[in-house]
CSV table of C-alpha atoms and ligand atoms in Angstrom, one decimal:
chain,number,residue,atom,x,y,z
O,1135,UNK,CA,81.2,0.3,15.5
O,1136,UNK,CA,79.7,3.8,16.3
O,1137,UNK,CA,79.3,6.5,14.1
O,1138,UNK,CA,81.5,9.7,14.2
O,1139,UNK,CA,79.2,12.6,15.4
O,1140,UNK,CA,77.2,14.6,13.4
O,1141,UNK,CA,76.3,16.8,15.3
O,1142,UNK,CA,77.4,18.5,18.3
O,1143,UNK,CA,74.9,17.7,21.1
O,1144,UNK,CA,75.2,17.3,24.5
O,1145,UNK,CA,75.4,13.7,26.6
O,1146,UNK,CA,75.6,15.5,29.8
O,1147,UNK,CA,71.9,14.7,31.1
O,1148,UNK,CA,71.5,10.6,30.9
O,1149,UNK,CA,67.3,11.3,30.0
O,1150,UNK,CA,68.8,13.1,27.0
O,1151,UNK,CA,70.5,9.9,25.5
O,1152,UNK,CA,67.7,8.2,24.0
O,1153,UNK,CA,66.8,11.7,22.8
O,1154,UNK,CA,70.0,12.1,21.4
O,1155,UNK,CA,70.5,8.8,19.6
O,1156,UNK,CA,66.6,9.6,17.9
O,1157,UNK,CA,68.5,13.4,16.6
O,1158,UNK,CA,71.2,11.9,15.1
O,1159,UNK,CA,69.4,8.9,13.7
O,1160,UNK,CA,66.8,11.4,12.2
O,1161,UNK,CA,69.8,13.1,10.8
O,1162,UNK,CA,72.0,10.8,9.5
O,1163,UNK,CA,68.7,9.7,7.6
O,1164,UNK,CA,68.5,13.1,6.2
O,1165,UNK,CA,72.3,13.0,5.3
O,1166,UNK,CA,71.9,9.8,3.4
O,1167,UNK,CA,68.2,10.6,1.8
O,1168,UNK,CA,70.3,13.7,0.5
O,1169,UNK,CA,73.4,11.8,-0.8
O,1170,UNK,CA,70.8,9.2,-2.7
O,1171,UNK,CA,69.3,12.3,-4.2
O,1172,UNK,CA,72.5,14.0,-5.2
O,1173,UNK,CA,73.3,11.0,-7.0
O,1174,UNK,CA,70.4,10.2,-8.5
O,1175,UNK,CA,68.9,13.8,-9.9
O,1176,UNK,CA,71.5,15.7,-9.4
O,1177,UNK,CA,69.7,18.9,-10.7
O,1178,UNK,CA,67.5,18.7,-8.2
O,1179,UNK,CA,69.7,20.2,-5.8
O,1180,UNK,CA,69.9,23.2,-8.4
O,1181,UNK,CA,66.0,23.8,-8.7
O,1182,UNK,CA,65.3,27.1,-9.8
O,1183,UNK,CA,68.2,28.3,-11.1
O,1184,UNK,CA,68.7,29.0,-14.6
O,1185,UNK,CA,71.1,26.5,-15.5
O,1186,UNK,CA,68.5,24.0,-14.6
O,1187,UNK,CA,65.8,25.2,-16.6
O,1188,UNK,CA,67.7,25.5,-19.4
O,1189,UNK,CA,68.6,21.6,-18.3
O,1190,UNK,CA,64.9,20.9,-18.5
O,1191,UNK,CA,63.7,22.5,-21.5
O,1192,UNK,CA,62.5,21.4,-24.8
O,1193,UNK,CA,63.7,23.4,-27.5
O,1194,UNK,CA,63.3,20.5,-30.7
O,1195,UNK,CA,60.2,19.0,-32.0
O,1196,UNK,CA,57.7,18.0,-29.7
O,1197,UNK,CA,53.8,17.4,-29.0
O,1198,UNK,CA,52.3,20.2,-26.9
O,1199,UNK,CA,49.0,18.9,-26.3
O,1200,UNK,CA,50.0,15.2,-25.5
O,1201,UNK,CA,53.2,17.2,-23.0
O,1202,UNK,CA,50.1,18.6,-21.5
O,1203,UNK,CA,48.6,15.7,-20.8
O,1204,UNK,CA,51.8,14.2,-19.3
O,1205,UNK,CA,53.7,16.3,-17.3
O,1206,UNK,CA,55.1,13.7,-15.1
O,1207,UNK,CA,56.5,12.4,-18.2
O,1208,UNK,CA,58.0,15.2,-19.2
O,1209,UNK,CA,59.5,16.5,-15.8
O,1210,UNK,CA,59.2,13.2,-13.7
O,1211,UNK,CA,59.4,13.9,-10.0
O,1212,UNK,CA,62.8,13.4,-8.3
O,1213,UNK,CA,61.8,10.3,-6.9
O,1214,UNK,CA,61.2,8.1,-10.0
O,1215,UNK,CA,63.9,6.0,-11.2
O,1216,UNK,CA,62.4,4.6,-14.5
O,1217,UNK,CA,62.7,1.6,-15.8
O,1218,UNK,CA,59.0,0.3,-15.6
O,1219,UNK,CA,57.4,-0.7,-18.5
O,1220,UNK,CA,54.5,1.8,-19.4
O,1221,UNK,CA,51.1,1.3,-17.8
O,1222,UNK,CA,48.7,3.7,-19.5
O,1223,UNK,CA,47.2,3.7,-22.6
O,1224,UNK,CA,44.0,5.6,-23.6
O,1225,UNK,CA,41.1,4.6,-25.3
O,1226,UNK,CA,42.1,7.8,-27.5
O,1227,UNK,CA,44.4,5.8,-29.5
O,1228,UNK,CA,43.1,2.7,-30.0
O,1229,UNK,CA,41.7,1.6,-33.2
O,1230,UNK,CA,37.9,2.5,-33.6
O,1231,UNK,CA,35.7,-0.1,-35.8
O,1232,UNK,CA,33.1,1.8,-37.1
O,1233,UNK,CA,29.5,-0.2,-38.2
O,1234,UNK,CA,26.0,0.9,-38.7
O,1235,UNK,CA,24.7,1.0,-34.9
O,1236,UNK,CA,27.5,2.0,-33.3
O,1237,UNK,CA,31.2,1.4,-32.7
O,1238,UNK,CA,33.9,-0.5,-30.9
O,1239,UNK,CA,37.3,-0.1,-29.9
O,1240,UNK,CA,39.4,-2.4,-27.6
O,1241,UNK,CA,43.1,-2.4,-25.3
O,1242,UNK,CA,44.7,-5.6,-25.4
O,1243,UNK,CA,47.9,-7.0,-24.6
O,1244,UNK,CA,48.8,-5.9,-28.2
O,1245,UNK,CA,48.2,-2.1,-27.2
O,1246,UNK,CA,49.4,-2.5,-23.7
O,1247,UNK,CA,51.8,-5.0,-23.0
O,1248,UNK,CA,51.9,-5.0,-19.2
O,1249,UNK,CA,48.2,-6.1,-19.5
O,1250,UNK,CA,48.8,-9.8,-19.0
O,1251,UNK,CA,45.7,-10.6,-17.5
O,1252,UNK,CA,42.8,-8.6,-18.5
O,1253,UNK,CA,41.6,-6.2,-21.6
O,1254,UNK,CA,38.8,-3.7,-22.1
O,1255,UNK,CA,36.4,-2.8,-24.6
O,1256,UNK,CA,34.7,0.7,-25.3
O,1257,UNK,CA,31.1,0.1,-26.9
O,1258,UNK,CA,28.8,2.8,-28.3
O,1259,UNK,CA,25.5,1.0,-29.8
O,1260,UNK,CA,22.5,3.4,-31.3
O,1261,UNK,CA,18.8,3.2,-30.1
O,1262,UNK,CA,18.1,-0.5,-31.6
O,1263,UNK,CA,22.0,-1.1,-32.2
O,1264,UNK,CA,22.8,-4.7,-31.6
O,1265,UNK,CA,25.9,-6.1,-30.5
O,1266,UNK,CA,25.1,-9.1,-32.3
O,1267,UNK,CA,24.3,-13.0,-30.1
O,1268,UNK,CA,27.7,-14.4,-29.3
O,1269,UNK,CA,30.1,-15.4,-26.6
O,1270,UNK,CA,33.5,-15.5,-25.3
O,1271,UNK,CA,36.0,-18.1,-24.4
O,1272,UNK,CA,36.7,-15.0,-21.3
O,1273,UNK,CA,34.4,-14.2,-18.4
O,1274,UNK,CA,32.9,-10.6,-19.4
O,1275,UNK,CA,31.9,-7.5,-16.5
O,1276,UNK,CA,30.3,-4.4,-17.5
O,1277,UNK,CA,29.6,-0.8,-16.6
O,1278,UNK,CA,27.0,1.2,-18.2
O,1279,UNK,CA,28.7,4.7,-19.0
O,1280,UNK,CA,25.8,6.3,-20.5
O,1281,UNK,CA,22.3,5.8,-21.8
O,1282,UNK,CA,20.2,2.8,-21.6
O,1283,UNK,CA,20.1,-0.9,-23.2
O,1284,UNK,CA,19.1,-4.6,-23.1
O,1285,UNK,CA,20.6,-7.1,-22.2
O,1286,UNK,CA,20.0,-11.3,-23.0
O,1287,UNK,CA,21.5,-14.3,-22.5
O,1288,UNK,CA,20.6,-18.0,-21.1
O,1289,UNK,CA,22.0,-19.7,-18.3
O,1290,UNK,CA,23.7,-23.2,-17.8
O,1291,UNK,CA,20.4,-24.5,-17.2
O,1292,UNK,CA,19.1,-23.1,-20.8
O,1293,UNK,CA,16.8,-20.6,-18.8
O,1294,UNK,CA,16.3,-17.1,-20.2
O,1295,UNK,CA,18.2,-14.0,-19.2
O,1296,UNK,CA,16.4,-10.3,-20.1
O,1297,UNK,CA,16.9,-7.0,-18.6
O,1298,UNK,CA,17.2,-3.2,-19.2
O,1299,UNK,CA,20.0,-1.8,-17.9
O,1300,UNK,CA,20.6,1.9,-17.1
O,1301,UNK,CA,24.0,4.4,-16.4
O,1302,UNK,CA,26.1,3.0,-13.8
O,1303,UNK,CA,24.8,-0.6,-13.9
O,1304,UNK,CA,27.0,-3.2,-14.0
O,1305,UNK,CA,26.4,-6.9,-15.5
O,1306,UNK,CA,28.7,-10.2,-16.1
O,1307,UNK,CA,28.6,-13.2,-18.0
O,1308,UNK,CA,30.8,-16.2,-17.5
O,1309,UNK,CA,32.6,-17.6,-20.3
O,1310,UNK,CA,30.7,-19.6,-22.6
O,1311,UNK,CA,27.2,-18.1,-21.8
O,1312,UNK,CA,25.8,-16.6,-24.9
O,1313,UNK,CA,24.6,-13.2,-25.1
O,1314,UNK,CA,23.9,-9.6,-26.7
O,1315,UNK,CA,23.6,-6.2,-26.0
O,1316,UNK,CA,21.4,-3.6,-27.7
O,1317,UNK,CA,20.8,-0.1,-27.1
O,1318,UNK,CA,17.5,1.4,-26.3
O,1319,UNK,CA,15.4,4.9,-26.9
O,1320,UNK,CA,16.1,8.3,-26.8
O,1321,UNK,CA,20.2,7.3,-27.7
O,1322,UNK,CA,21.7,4.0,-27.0
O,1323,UNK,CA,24.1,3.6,-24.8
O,1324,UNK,CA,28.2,3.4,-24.0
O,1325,UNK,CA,29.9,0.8,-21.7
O,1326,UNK,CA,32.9,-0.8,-21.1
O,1327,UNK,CA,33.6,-4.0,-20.9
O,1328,UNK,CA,36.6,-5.9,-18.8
O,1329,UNK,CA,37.6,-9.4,-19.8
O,1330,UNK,CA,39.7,-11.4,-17.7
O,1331,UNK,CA,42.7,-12.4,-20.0
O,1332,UNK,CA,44.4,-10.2,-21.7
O,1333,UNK,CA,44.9,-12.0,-24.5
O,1334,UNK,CA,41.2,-11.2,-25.1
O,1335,UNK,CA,40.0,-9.7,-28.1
O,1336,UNK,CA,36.7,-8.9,-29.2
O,1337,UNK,CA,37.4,-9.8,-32.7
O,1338,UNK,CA,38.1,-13.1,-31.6
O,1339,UNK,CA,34.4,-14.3,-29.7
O,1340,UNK,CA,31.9,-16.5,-31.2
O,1341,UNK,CA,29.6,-15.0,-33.5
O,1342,UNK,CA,26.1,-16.3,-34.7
O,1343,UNK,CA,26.7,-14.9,-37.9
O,1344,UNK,CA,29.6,-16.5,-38.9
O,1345,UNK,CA,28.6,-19.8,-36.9
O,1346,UNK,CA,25.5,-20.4,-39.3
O,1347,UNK,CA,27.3,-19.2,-42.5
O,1348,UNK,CA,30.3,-21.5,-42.1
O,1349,UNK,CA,27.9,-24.3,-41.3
O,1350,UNK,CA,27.0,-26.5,-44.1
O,1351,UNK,CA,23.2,-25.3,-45.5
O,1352,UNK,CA,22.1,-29.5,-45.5
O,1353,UNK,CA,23.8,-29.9,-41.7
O,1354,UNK,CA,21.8,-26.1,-40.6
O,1355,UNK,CA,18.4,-27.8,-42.5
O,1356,UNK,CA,18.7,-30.9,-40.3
O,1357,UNK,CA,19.8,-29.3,-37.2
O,1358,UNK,CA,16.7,-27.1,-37.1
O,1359,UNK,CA,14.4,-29.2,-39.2
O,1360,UNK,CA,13.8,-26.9,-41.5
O,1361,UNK,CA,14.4,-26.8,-45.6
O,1362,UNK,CA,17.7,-25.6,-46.9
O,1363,UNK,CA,15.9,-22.7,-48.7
O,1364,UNK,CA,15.0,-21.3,-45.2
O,1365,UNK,CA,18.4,-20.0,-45.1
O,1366,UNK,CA,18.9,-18.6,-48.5
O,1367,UNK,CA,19.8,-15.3,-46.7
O,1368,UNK,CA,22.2,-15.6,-44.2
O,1369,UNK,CA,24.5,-13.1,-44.2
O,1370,UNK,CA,27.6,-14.1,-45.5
O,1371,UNK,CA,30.4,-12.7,-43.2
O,1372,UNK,CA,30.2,-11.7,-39.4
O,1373,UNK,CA,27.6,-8.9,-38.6
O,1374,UNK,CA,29.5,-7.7,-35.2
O,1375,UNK,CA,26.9,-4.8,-34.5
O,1376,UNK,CA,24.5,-3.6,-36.8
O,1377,UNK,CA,20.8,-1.8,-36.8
O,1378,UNK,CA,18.1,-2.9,-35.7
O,1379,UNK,CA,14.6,-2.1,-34.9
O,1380,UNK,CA,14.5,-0.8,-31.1
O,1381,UNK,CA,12.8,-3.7,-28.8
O,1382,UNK,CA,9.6,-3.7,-27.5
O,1383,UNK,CA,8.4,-3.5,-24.0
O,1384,UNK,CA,10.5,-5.7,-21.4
O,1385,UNK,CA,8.0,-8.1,-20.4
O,1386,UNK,CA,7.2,-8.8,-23.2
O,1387,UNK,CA,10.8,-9.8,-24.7
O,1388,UNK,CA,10.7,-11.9,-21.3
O,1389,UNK,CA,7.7,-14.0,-21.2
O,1390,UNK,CA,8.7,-14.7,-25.4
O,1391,UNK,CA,12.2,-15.7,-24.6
O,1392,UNK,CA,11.8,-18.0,-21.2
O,1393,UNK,CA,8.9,-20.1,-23.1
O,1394,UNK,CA,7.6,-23.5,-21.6
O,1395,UNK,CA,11.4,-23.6,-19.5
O,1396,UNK,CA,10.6,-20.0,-17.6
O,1397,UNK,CA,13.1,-17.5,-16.9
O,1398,UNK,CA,16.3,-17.8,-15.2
O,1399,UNK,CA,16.9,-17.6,-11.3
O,1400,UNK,CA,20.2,-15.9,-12.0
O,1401,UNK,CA,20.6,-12.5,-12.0
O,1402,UNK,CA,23.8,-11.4,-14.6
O,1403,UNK,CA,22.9,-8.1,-13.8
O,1404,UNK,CA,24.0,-5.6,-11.0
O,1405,UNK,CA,22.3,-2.2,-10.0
O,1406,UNK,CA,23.0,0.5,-7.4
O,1407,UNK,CA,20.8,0.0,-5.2
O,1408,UNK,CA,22.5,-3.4,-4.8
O,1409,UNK,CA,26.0,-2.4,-3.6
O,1410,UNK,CA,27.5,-2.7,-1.1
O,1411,UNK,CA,27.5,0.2,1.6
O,1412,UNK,CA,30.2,2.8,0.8
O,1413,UNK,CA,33.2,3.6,2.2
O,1414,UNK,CA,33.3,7.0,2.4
O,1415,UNK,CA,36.0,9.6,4.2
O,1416,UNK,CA,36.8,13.5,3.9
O,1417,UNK,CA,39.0,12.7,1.0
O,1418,UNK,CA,36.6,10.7,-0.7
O,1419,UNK,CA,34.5,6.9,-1.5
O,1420,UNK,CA,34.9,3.5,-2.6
O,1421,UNK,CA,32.7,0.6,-3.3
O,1422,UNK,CA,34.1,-2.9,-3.5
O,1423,UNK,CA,31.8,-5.3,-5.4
O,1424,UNK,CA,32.9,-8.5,-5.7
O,1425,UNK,CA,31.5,-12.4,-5.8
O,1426,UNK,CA,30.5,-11.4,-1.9
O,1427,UNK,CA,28.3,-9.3,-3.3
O,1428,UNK,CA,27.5,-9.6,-6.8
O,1429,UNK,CA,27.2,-13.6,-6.7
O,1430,UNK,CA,27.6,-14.2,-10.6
O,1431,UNK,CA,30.8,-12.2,-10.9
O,1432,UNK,CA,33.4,-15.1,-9.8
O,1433,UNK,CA,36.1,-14.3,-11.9
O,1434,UNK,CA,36.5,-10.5,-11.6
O,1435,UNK,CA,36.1,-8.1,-8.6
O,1436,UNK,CA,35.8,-4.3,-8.8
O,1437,UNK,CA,36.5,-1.4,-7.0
O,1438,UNK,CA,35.0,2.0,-7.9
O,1439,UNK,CA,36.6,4.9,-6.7
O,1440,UNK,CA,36.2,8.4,-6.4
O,1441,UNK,CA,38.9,11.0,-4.9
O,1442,UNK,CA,38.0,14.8,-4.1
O,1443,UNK,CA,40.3,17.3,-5.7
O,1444,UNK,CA,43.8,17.1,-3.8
O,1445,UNK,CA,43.3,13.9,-2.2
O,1446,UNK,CA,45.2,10.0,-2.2
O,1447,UNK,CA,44.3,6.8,-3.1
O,1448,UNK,CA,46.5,5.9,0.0
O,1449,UNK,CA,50.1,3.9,-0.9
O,1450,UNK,CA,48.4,-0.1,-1.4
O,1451,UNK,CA,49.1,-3.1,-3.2
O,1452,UNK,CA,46.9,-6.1,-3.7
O,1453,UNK,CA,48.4,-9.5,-3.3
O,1454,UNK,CA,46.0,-11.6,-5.3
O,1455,UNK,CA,45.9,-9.9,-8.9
O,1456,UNK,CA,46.9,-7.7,-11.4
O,1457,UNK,CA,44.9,-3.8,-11.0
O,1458,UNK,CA,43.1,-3.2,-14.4
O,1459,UNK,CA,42.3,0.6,-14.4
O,1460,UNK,CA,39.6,3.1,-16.1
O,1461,UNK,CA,39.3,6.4,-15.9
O,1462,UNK,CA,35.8,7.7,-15.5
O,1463,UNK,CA,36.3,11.1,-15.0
O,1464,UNK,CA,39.0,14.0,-13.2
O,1465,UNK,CA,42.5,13.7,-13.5
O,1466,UNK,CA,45.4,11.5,-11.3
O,1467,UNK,CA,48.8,10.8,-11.8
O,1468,UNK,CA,49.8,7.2,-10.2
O,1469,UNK,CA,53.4,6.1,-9.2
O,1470,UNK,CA,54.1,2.5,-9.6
O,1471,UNK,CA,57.1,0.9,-7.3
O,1472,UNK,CA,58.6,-2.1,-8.9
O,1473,UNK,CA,60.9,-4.3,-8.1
O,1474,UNK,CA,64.9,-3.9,-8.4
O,1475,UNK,CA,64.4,0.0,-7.5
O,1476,UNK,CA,62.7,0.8,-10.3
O,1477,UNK,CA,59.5,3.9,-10.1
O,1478,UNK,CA,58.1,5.7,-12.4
O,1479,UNK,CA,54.8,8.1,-12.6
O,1480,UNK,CA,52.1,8.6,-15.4
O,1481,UNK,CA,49.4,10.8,-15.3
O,1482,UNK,CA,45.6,9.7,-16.2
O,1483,UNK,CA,42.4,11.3,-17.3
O,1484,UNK,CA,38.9,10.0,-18.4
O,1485,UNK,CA,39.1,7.5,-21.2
O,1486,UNK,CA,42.5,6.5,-20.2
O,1487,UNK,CA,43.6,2.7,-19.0
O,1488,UNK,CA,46.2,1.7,-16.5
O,1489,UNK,CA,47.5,-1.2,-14.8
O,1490,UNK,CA,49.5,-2.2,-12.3
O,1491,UNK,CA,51.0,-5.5,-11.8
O,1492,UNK,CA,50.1,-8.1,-8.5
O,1493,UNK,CA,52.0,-7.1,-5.8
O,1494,UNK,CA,53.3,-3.7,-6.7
O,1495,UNK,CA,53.2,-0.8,-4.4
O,1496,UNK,CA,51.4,1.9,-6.5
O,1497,UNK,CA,49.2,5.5,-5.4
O,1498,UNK,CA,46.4,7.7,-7.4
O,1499,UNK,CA,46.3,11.2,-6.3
O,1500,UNK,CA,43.6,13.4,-7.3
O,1501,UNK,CA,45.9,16.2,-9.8
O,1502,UNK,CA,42.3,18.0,-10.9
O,1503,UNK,CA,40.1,20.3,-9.5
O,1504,UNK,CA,37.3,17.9,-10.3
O,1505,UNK,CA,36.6,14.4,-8.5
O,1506,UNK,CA,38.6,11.9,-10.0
O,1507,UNK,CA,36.6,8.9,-10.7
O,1508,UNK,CA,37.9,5.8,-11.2
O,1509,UNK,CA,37.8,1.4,-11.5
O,1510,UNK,CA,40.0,-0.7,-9.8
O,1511,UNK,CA,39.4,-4.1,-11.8
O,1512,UNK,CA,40.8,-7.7,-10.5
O,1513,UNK,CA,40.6,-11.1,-12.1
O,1514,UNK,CA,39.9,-12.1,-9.1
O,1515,UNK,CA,36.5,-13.8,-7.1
O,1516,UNK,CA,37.3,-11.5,-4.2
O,1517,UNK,CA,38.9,-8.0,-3.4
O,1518,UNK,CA,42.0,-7.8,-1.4
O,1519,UNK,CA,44.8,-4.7,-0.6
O,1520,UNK,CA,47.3,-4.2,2.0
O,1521,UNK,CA,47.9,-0.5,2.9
O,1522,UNK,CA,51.0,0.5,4.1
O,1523,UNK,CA,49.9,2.3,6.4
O,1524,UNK,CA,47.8,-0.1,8.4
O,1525,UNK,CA,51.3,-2.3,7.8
O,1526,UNK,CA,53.3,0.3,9.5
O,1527,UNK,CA,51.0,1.3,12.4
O,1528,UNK,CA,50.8,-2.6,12.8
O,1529,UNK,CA,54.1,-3.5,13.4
O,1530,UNK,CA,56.7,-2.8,16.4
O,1531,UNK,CA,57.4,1.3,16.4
O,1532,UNK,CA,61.1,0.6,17.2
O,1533,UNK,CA,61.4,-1.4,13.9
O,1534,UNK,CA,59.8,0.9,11.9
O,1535,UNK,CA,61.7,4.0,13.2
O,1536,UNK,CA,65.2,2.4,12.7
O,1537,UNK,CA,64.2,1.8,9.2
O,1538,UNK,CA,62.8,5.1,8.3
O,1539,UNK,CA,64.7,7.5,10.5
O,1540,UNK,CA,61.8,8.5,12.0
O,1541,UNK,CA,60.8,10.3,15.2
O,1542,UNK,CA,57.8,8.5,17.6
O,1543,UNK,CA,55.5,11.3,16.6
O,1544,UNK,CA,55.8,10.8,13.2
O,1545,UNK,CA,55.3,7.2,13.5
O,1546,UNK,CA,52.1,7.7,16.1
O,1547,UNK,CA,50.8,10.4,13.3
O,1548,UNK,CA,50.6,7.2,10.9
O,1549,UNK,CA,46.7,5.9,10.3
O,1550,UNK,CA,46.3,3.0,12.6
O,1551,UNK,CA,43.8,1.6,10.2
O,1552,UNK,CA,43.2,1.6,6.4
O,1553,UNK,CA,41.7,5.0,5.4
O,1554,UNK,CA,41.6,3.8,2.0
O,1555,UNK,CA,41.7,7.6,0.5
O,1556,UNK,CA,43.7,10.6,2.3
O,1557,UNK,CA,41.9,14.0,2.3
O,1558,UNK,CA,44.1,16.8,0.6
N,2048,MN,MN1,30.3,-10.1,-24.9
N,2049,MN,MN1,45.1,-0.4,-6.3
């Protein structure tokens, strides 16, 4: 059945019908876009008037500085319909453990529900702090954030692992391969660490410490062939990081540690001058390193961002994984589209995680007037997004106008390929 007329328009030249049916479609979308926001926010429609700030406005307790930090919490846009389960927390609240050497402090699936399938860990060691020889039952990536340290482990093959890493290198090591981490001169170092369950916690890994002390002293003496009274001073409970003496030169530490078996042909470790070429547009860059790339890294693929001020992570979703987030630097809000009409936005700044679940539809715009820098982590051996855009452009125009009550310049004006970020 046809729709009563809108609008008054005339039929009287035949070229003009397609015309006119495109006017009347475009409005009719308008009419209804309207009604669904009427319904939905209704005080939208009043912006600006005093009625509605009085509607908007705070006057009992609240937390000014954390308000701040959130204002599409406090004021969401018109758009979001809530019921999304939160997908930020910050580093800023979780709990510290402090030690002699440095600190650590880690989001879970306790702090973050939504976090199903990967958790994070913020490390500071001092010059000579060691996070102590251990190892996971999870598959562990790395940035370096600041300063320098050294990094050990062995391979499958029992072969020796040593290297200094610097800022902005990345390692990994599979689960089950032991290793450590200690800081170097002038001042240590800060990373953070991904995991790819997030059920993970680094309270939970296998330690050396407690390995030997909960070991019987006769079963240690035979093990190593060695008398009992060798190990008269074990420490008694887990030593996590403590203080060390800052290593010696490299080399060194590498010719001791690979011994008669040599040194391993695997590289855990990952350095700029190893990625991958940029992506790079007016509104900004990414690098994608995955196990294309970084070969050891088969269970988690990254993607590091950066947006200039005003510009958008374009509209994506990646059909693989879950997106585990950290925020280097800047500031971004993100909008995450779930299921069953539900939206919602939170805003992000450095030291802040997000997530976003497999599949969603989901943004980051740049809110700052700095470049927002940020990782896009996957559990995942390769890196994968759809862009709606490239979706759109790639599919028949007719179809997509008579969803969107669009016109065909509009729809031509959509990026025919995936531009990854949007200049302001
Ligand atoms: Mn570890
Ligand atoms: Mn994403």
């Amino acid at each position: 059945m046809e729709t009563p007329r809108q609008l008054s328009i005339t039929d009287a030249n035949p070229a003009s019908v397609t015309q006119d049916k495109l006017t009347r479609r475009a409005f009719l979308g308008m009419g209804s876009a309207a009604l669904m926001v009427a319904g939905m926010v209704p005080s939208l429609l009043a912006a600006g008037s005093e009625k509605t700030d009085r509607s908007r406005s705070n006057p009992g307790p609240h937390n000014p500085s954390l308000d701040s930090q959130n204002p599409d919490s406090v004021t969401p846009p018109g758009t979001d319909t809530g019921g999304v389960p939160t997908f930020k927390y910050p580093f800023s609240f979780a709990n510290k453990r402090l030690y002699e050497g440095g600190w650590s402090r880690e989001i879970t699936i306790r702090e973050l529900p939504i976090s199903r399938s990967m958790a994070g860990v913020n490390m500071r060691l001092t010059a000579g702090g060691v996070r102590e020889l251990h190892w996971h039952t999870a598959g562990e990536w790395a940035i370096m954030l600041y300063g320098t340290a050294r990094i050990t482990a062995i391979d499958s093959d029992g072969r020796s692992f040593v290297s200094d890493v610097k800022k902005n290198d990345l390692w990994y090591f599979p689960a089950g391969i032991p290793h450590s981490i200690q800081g170097l001169e002038p001042d240590g170092a800060e990373f953070l660490l991904v995991f790819d369950d997030g059920n993970f916690s680094e309270f939970g890994t296998v330690l050396l410490s407690t390995s030997m002390a909960h070991t019987p002293r006769e079963v240690l003496s035979k093990n190593f062939a060695v008398a009992e009274q060798a190990f008269a001073g074990l420490p008694n409970e887990e030593l996590f990081i403590f203080q060390a003496e800052v290593p010696g030169a490299l080399e060194a530490d590498r010719n001791a540690a690979a011994g008669s078996l040599g040194k391993s042909v695997r590289d855990f470790a990952f350095r700029p001058a190893d990625f991958p070429a940029i992506k790079r547009t007016k509104g900004g860059e990414v690098r994608i390193i995955d196990s294309s790339t970084f070969k050891v890294s088969t269970s988690i693929a990254a993607a590091i961002v950066t947006v200039r001020p005003g510009g958008l992570r374009e509209l994506h979703w990646h059909p693989n994984a879950d997106e585990w987030q950290y925020f280097v630097s800047g500031k971004g809000r993100m909008t995450l589209l779930a299921t069953g009409n539900r939206s919602r936005t939170m805003d992000f700044e450095a030291g802040d995680v997000g997530y976003v679940p497999q599949t969603l539809l989901h943004y980051v715009e740049n809110t700052g007037d700095t470049d927002l820098v940020f990782l896009e982590m996957f559990k995942a051996g390769a890196y994968q997004d759809f862009s709606l855009s490239q979706w759109l452009a790639h599919t028949p125009p007719e179809l997509v106008m008579a969803h969107l009550h669009i016109d065909r310049p509009t729809y031509d004006a959509i990026p025919k390929d995936e531009t990854v970020i949007m200049p302001a």
